Amino acid sequence: MARFELSLPTCDLFFTELTIRIRDINYGGHLSNDALLALLHEARLQWLKQLGFADELDVGGKGLIMTDVAICFRQEVFHGQSLQIALGCAEVGRASFDLYYDVTQEGRPIAQARTGMAAFDYQRRKISSLPTPLRTALEPRGITP
C-alpha cells in the first residue's frame, strides 16, 4: 500500500507545546488519532487567541469550520510526553485557507497534518468570505488570492 505524503509549507505562523494526557491514549498504549486531532484543534485555538479572537465562532464576524483533514503519523508518543506543534498556512482563497501542523517531539517528527478551514456564517449555515481581520492576519504570510 502506498503511503500518503503531506508536503508542508514553512510552519512559522505559530508555535505551542502541549502535553499528552491519559485520555489521549488508545488501546495500543500510544496517542490516538482522534486525540491528535483534538490537540491540533487546541493549537489552532491558541493561534486564534494570540491574534485577538475569542474562539472559532467569531474571527471577525464569522466563524470557522473545518472542511477536511489529513494526518500522517511518523512515530508513536505516549502519556506525559510533550509535543511541539508549529502552524503554517497556504492556499488562502476568498472563503478558505489550509492550515498545516508540524508535530514534533524534541526535534523528532511525530506527525504532519493539514486542515482545510473555511469562513462560516453559523446564523445562515453557509460558507462566507473570510472576514477582513482574519484575512489581514493571513496576508503577511504572502499568500493571498
PDB file of C-alpha atoms in Angstrom:
ATOM      1  CA  MET A   1       0.000   0.000   0.000  1.00  0.00           C
ATOM      2  CA  ALA A   2       1.342   3.424  -0.953  1.00  0.00           C
ATOM      3  CA  ARG A   3       1.835   5.745   1.988  1.00  0.00           C
ATOM      4  CA  PHE A   4       0.129   9.144   1.878  1.00  0.00           C
ATOM      5  CA  GLU A   5       2.630  12.013   1.945  1.00  0.00           C
ATOM      6  CA  LEU A   6       1.920  15.544   3.051  1.00  0.00           C
ATOM      7  CA  SER A   7       4.136  18.387   1.882  1.00  0.00           C
ATOM      8  CA  LEU A   8       4.271  21.142   4.489  1.00  0.00           C
ATOM      9  CA  PRO A   9       4.885  24.824   3.803  1.00  0.00           C
ATOM     10  CA  THR A  10       7.091  26.726   6.238  1.00  0.00           C
ATOM     11  CA  CYS A  11       5.418  26.350   9.621  1.00  0.00           C
ATOM     12  CA  ASP A  12       6.346  29.593  11.375  1.00  0.00           C
ATOM     13  CA  LEU A  13       2.875  31.095  11.820  1.00  0.00           C
ATOM     14  CA  PHE A  14       2.508  29.943  15.450  1.00  0.00           C
ATOM     15  CA  PHE A  15       4.170  27.564  17.899  1.00  0.00           C
ATOM     16  CA  THR A  16       2.881  25.829  21.028  1.00  0.00           C
ATOM     17  CA  GLU A  17       3.752  22.911  23.262  1.00  0.00           C
ATOM     18  CA  LEU A  18       1.086  20.515  24.553  1.00  0.00           C
ATOM     19  CA  THR A  19       1.316  17.532  26.897  1.00  0.00           C
ATOM     20  CA  ILE A  20      -0.306  14.194  26.099  1.00  0.00           C
ATOM     21  CA  ARG A  21      -2.991  13.400  28.674  1.00  0.00           C
ATOM     22  CA  ILE A  22      -4.082   9.934  29.775  1.00  0.00           C
ATOM     23  CA  ARG A  23      -7.352  10.376  27.886  1.00  0.00           C
ATOM     24  CA  ASP A  24      -5.319  10.852  24.675  1.00  0.00           C
ATOM     25  CA  ILE A  25      -4.039   7.264  24.817  1.00  0.00           C
ATOM     26  CA  ASN A  26      -5.703   4.449  22.851  1.00  0.00           C
ATOM     27  CA  TYR A  27      -5.803   0.688  23.399  1.00  0.00           C
ATOM     28  CA  GLY A  28      -2.385   0.419  21.705  1.00  0.00           C
ATOM     29  CA  GLY A  29      -0.887   2.447  24.536  1.00  0.00           C
ATOM     30  CA  HIS A  30       0.020   5.458  22.379  1.00  0.00           C
ATOM     31  CA  LEU A  31      -1.524   8.735  21.181  1.00  0.00           C
ATOM     32  CA  SER A  32      -4.779   8.055  19.318  1.00  0.00           C
ATOM     33  CA  ASN A  33      -5.630   9.675  16.003  1.00  0.00           C
ATOM     34  CA  ASP A  34      -8.761  11.385  17.359  1.00  0.00           C
ATOM     35  CA  ALA A  35      -6.771  12.763  20.307  1.00  0.00           C
ATOM     36  CA  LEU A  36      -4.146  14.169  17.949  1.00  0.00           C
ATOM     37  CA  LEU A  37      -6.916  15.909  16.012  1.00  0.00           C
ATOM     38  CA  ALA A  38      -8.150  17.436  19.301  1.00  0.00           C
ATOM     39  CA  LEU A  39      -4.605  18.613  20.104  1.00  0.00           C
ATOM     40  CA  LEU A  40      -4.393  20.226  16.657  1.00  0.00           C
ATOM     41  CA  HIS A  41      -7.701  21.954  17.384  1.00  0.00           C
ATOM     42  CA  GLU A  42      -6.239  23.251  20.662  1.00  0.00           C
ATOM     43  CA  ALA A  43      -3.168  24.583  18.837  1.00  0.00           C
ATOM     44  CA  ARG A  44      -5.407  26.292  16.260  1.00  0.00           C
ATOM     45  CA  LEU A  45      -7.497  27.895  19.016  1.00  0.00           C
ATOM     46  CA  GLN A  46      -4.356  29.158  20.786  1.00  0.00           C
ATOM     47  CA  TRP A  47      -3.219  30.711  17.488  1.00  0.00           C
ATOM     48  CA  LEU A  48      -6.578  32.451  17.033  1.00  0.00           C
ATOM     49  CA  LYS A  49      -6.465  33.762  20.603  1.00  0.00           C
ATOM     50  CA  GLN A  50      -2.969  35.095  20.001  1.00  0.00           C
ATOM     51  CA  LEU A  51      -4.453  37.013  17.058  1.00  0.00           C
ATOM     52  CA  GLY A  52      -7.058  38.516  19.405  1.00  0.00           C
ATOM     53  CA  PHE A  53     -10.064  36.348  18.506  1.00  0.00           C
ATOM     54  CA  ALA A  54     -12.128  34.810  21.314  1.00  0.00           C
ATOM     55  CA  ASP A  55     -12.691  31.470  19.580  1.00  0.00           C
ATOM     56  CA  GLU A  56     -13.555  29.850  16.243  1.00  0.00           C
ATOM     57  CA  LEU A  57     -17.134  31.104  16.348  1.00  0.00           C
ATOM     58  CA  ASP A  58     -16.078  34.732  15.872  1.00  0.00           C
ATOM     59  CA  VAL A  59     -12.987  35.533  13.822  1.00  0.00           C
ATOM     60  CA  GLY A  60     -14.098  38.988  12.808  1.00  0.00           C
ATOM     61  CA  GLY A  61     -17.831  38.486  12.460  1.00  0.00           C
ATOM     62  CA  LYS A  62     -17.896  34.965  11.043  1.00  0.00           C
ATOM     63  CA  GLY A  63     -16.881  31.578  12.372  1.00  0.00           C
ATOM     64  CA  LEU A  64     -14.550  28.908  11.089  1.00  0.00           C
ATOM     65  CA  ILE A  65     -15.486  25.395  10.071  1.00  0.00           C
ATOM     66  CA  MET A  66     -13.158  22.520   9.183  1.00  0.00           C
ATOM     67  CA  THR A  67     -13.862  21.243   5.673  1.00  0.00           C
ATOM     68  CA  ASP A  68     -11.349  18.390   5.591  1.00  0.00           C
ATOM     69  CA  VAL A  69      -8.352  16.941   7.399  1.00  0.00           C
ATOM     70  CA  ALA A  70      -5.296  14.838   6.573  1.00  0.00           C
ATOM     71  CA  ILE A  71      -2.936  13.363   9.165  1.00  0.00           C
ATOM     72  CA  CYS A  72       0.301  11.453   8.598  1.00  0.00           C
ATOM     73  CA  PHE A  73       1.769   9.747  11.654  1.00  0.00           C
ATOM     74  CA  ARG A  74       5.546   9.248  11.802  1.00  0.00           C
ATOM     75  CA  GLN A  75       6.266   7.987  15.347  1.00  0.00           C
ATOM     76  CA  GLU A  76       4.461   6.828  18.461  1.00  0.00           C
ATOM     77  CA  VAL A  77       4.211   9.079  21.516  1.00  0.00           C
ATOM     78  CA  PHE A  78       2.989   8.242  24.977  1.00  0.00           C
ATOM     79  CA  HIS A  79       1.240   9.620  28.059  1.00  0.00           C
ATOM     80  CA  GLY A  80       3.017  12.525  29.755  1.00  0.00           C
ATOM     81  CA  GLN A  81       5.223  13.375  26.803  1.00  0.00           C
ATOM     82  CA  SER A  82       5.209  16.873  25.318  1.00  0.00           C
ATOM     83  CA  LEU A  83       4.570  17.686  21.693  1.00  0.00           C
ATOM     84  CA  GLN A  84       5.727  20.789  19.887  1.00  0.00           C
ATOM     85  CA  ILE A  85       3.215  21.959  17.269  1.00  0.00           C
ATOM     86  CA  ALA A  86       4.152  24.539  14.643  1.00  0.00           C
ATOM     87  CA  LEU A  87       1.488  26.000  12.340  1.00  0.00           C
ATOM     88  CA  GLY A  88       1.761  27.252   8.783  1.00  0.00           C
ATOM     89  CA  CYS A  89      -0.781  28.264   6.148  1.00  0.00           C
ATOM     90  CA  ALA A  90      -1.231  28.116   2.397  1.00  0.00           C
ATOM     91  CA  GLU A  91      -3.901  28.269  -0.288  1.00  0.00           C
ATOM     92  CA  VAL A  92      -5.686  31.315   1.074  1.00  0.00           C
ATOM     93  CA  GLY A  93      -8.766  31.897  -1.042  1.00  0.00           C
ATOM     94  CA  ARG A  94     -11.905  34.013  -0.927  1.00  0.00           C
ATOM     95  CA  ALA A  95     -13.556  31.911   1.757  1.00  0.00           C
ATOM     96  CA  SER A  96     -10.979  29.368   2.888  1.00  0.00           C
ATOM     97  CA  PHE A  97      -7.369  28.516   3.674  1.00  0.00           C
ATOM     98  CA  ASP A  98      -5.309  25.472   4.537  1.00  0.00           C
ATOM     99  CA  LEU A  99      -3.681  25.272   7.945  1.00  0.00           C
ATOM    100  CA  TYR A 100      -0.669  22.965   8.333  1.00  0.00           C
ATOM    101  CA  TYR A 101       0.689  21.408  11.516  1.00  0.00           C
ATOM    102  CA  ASP A 102       4.216  20.105  12.037  1.00  0.00           C
ATOM    103  CA  VAL A 103       4.129  17.968  15.194  1.00  0.00           C
ATOM    104  CA  THR A 104       7.478  17.081  16.729  1.00  0.00           C
ATOM    105  CA  GLN A 105       8.962  15.902  20.000  1.00  0.00           C
ATOM    106  CA  GLU A 106      12.400  17.312  20.757  1.00  0.00           C
ATOM    107  CA  GLY A 107      13.054  17.678  17.020  1.00  0.00           C
ATOM    108  CA  ARG A 108      11.839  14.167  16.166  1.00  0.00           C
ATOM    109  CA  PRO A 109       8.958  14.098  13.612  1.00  0.00           C
ATOM    110  CA  ILE A 110       5.758  12.744  15.171  1.00  0.00           C
ATOM    111  CA  ALA A 111       3.025  13.746  12.720  1.00  0.00           C
ATOM    112  CA  GLN A 112       2.137  16.164   9.959  1.00  0.00           C
ATOM    113  CA  ALA A 113      -1.380  17.389   9.303  1.00  0.00           C
ATOM    114  CA  ARG A 114      -3.460  19.747   7.222  1.00  0.00           C
ATOM    115  CA  THR A 115      -6.920  21.095   7.952  1.00  0.00           C
ATOM    116  CA  GLY A 116      -8.984  22.870   5.338  1.00  0.00           C
ATOM    117  CA  MET A 117     -10.648  25.799   7.083  1.00  0.00           C
ATOM    118  CA  ALA A 118     -13.495  27.915   5.719  1.00  0.00           C
ATOM    119  CA  ALA A 119     -15.259  31.002   6.979  1.00  0.00           C
ATOM    120  CA  PHE A 120     -18.762  30.032   8.040  1.00  0.00           C
ATOM    121  CA  ASP A 121     -21.840  32.062   8.889  1.00  0.00           C
ATOM    122  CA  TYR A 122     -23.339  29.960  11.681  1.00  0.00           C
ATOM    123  CA  GLN A 123     -26.574  32.004  11.670  1.00  0.00           C
ATOM    124  CA  ARG A 124     -27.225  31.397   7.960  1.00  0.00           C
ATOM    125  CA  ARG A 125     -25.479  27.963   7.927  1.00  0.00           C
ATOM    126  CA  LYS A 126     -23.425  28.941   4.856  1.00  0.00           C
ATOM    127  CA  ILE A 127     -19.807  29.372   3.798  1.00  0.00           C
ATOM    128  CA  SER A 128     -18.915  33.069   3.604  1.00  0.00           C
ATOM    129  CA  SER A 129     -15.967  35.261   2.655  1.00  0.00           C
ATOM    130  CA  LEU A 130     -13.029  35.352   5.042  1.00  0.00           C
ATOM    131  CA  PRO A 131     -13.583  38.200   7.493  1.00  0.00           C
ATOM    132  CA  THR A 132     -11.229  41.138   6.983  1.00  0.00           C
ATOM    133  CA  PRO A 133      -9.492  40.760  10.388  1.00  0.00           C
ATOM    134  CA  LEU A 134      -8.616  37.128   9.658  1.00  0.00           C
ATOM    135  CA  ARG A 135      -7.615  37.872   6.056  1.00  0.00           C
ATOM    136  CA  THR A 136      -5.392  40.679   7.357  1.00  0.00           C
ATOM    137  CA  ALA A 137      -3.717  38.238   9.770  1.00  0.00           C
ATOM    138  CA  LEU A 138      -3.063  35.828   6.882  1.00  0.00           C
ATOM    139  CA  GLU A 139      -1.879  38.440   4.336  1.00  0.00           C
ATOM    140  CA  PRO A 140       1.582  38.995   5.890  1.00  0.00           C
ATOM    141  CA  ARG A 141       2.232  35.350   5.073  1.00  0.00           C
ATOM    142  CA  GLY A 142       2.422  36.460   1.429  1.00  0.00           C
ATOM    143  CA  ILE A 143      -0.386  34.095   0.440  1.00  0.00           C
ATOM    144  CA  THR A 144      -3.419  35.929  -0.861  1.00  0.00           C
ATOM    145  CA  PRO A 145      -5.770  35.209  -3.754  1.00  0.00           C
TER     146      PRO A 145
END
